[in-house]
PDB file of C-alpha atoms in Angstrom:
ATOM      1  CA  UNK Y   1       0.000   0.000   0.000  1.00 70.00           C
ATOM      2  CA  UNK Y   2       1.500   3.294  -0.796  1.00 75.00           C
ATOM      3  CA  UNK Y   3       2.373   6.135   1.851  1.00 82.00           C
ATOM      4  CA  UNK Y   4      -0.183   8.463   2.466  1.00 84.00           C
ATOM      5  CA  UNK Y   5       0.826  12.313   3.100  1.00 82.00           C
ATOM      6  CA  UNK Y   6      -1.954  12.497   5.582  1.00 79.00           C
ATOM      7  CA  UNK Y   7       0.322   9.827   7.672  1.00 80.00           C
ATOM      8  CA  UNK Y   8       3.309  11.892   7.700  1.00 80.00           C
ATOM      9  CA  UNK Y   9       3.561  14.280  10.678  1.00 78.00           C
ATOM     10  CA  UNK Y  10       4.731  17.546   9.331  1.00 78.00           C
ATOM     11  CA  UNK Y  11       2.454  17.956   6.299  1.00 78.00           C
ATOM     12  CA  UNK Y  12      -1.078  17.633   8.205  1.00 78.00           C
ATOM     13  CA  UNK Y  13       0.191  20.491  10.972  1.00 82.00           C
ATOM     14  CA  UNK Y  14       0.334  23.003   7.671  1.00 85.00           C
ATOM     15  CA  UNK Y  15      -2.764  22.509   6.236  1.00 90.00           C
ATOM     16  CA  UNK Y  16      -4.779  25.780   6.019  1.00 95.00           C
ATOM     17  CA  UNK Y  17      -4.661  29.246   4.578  1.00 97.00           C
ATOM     18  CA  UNK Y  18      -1.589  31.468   6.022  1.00 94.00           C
ATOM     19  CA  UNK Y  19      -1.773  35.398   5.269  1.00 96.00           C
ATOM     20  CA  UNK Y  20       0.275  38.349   5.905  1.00 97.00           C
ATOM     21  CA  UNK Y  21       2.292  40.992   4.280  1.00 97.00           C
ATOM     22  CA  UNK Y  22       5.619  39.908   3.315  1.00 94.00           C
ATOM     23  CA  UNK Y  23       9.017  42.118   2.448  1.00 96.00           C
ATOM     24  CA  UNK Y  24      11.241  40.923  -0.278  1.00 94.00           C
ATOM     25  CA  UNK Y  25      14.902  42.070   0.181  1.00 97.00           C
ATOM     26  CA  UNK Y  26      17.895  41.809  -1.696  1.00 97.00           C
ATOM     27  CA  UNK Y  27      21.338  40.218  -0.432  1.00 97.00           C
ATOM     28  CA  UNK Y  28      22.035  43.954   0.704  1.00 97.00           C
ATOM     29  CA  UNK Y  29      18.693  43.866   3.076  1.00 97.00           C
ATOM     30  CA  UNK Y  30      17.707  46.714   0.517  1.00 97.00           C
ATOM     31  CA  UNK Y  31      13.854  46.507   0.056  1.00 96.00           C
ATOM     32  CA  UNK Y  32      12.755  45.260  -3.432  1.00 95.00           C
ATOM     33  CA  UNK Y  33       9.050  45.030  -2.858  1.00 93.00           C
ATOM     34  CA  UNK Y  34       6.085  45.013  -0.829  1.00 94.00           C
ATOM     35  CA  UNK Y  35       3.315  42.646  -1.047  1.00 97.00           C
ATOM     36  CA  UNK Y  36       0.251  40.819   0.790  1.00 97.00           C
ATOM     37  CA  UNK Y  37       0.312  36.817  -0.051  1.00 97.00           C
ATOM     38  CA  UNK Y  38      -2.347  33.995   0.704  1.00 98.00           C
ATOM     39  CA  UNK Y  39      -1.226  30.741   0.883  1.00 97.00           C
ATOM     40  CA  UNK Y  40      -3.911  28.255   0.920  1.00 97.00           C
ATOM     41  CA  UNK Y  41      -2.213  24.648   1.610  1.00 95.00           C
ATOM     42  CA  UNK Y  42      -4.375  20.928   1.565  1.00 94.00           C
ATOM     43  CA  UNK Y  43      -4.186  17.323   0.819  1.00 90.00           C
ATOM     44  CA  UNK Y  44      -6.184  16.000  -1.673  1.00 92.00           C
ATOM     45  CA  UNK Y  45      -6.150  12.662  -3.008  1.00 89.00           C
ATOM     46  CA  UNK Y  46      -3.247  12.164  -1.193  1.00 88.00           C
ATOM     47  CA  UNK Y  47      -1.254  14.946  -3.114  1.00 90.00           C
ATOM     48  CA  UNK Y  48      -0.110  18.158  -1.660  1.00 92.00           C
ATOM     49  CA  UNK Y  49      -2.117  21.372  -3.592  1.00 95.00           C
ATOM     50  CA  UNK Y  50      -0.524  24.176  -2.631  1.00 97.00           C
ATOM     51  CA  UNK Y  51      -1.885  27.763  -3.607  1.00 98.00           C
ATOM     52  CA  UNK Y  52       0.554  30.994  -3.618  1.00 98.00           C
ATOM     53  CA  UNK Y  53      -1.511  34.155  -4.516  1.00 98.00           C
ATOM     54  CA  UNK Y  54       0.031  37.475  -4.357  1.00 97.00           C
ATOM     55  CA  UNK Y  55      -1.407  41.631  -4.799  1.00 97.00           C
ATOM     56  CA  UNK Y  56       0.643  43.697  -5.616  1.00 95.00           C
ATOM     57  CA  UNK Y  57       0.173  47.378  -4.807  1.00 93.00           C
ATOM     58  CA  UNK Y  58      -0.278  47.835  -8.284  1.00 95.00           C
ATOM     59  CA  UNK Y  59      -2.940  46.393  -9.071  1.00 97.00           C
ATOM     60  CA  UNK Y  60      -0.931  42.380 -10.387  1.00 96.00           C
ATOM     61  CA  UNK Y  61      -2.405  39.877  -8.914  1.00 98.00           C
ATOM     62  CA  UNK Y  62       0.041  36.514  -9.276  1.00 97.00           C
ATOM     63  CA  UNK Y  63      -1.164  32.782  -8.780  1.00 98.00           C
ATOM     64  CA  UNK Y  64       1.334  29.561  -8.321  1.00 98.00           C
ATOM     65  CA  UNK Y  65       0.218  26.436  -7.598  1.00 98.00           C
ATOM     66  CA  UNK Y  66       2.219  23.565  -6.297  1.00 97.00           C
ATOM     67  CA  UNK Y  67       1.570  19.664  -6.437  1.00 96.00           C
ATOM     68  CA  UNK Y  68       3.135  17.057  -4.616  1.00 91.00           C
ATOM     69  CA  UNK Y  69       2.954  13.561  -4.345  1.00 87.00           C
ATOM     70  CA  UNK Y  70       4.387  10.483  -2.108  1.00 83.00           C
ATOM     71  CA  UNK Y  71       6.821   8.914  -4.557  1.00 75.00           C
ATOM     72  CA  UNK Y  72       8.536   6.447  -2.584  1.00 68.00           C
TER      73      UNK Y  72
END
């Protein structure tokens, strides 16, 4: 039977939606940008769907998404 993700123990403990502002800096600590981010995090069908979206003050509005799945 293959490993599910729900039995590992430091997947399950992120699963949610995290939000905040976040900072981006260059190696100088210089600030490049400022942005709010959602992350929304689950398992489903025993893959990892992971959901980055990010507003810019500008107006952008950028989606990733992220799968992941037991492989071994």
């Amino acid at each position: 039977m293959p490993k599910q993700l729900s039995d590992f123990q430091v997947f399950p403990k992120h699963i949610g939606t995290w939000s905040g502002y976040w900072i981006r800096m260059d190696a100088n600590a210089q600030e490049t940008e400022r942005f709010e981010a959602e992350i929304i995090q689950k398992i489903v069908d025993n893959q990892w769907l992971q959901t980055n979206t990010y507003h810019y003050a500008d107006g952008r509005i950028v989606t990733n998404t992220f799968v992941g799945k037991v492989i071994s």
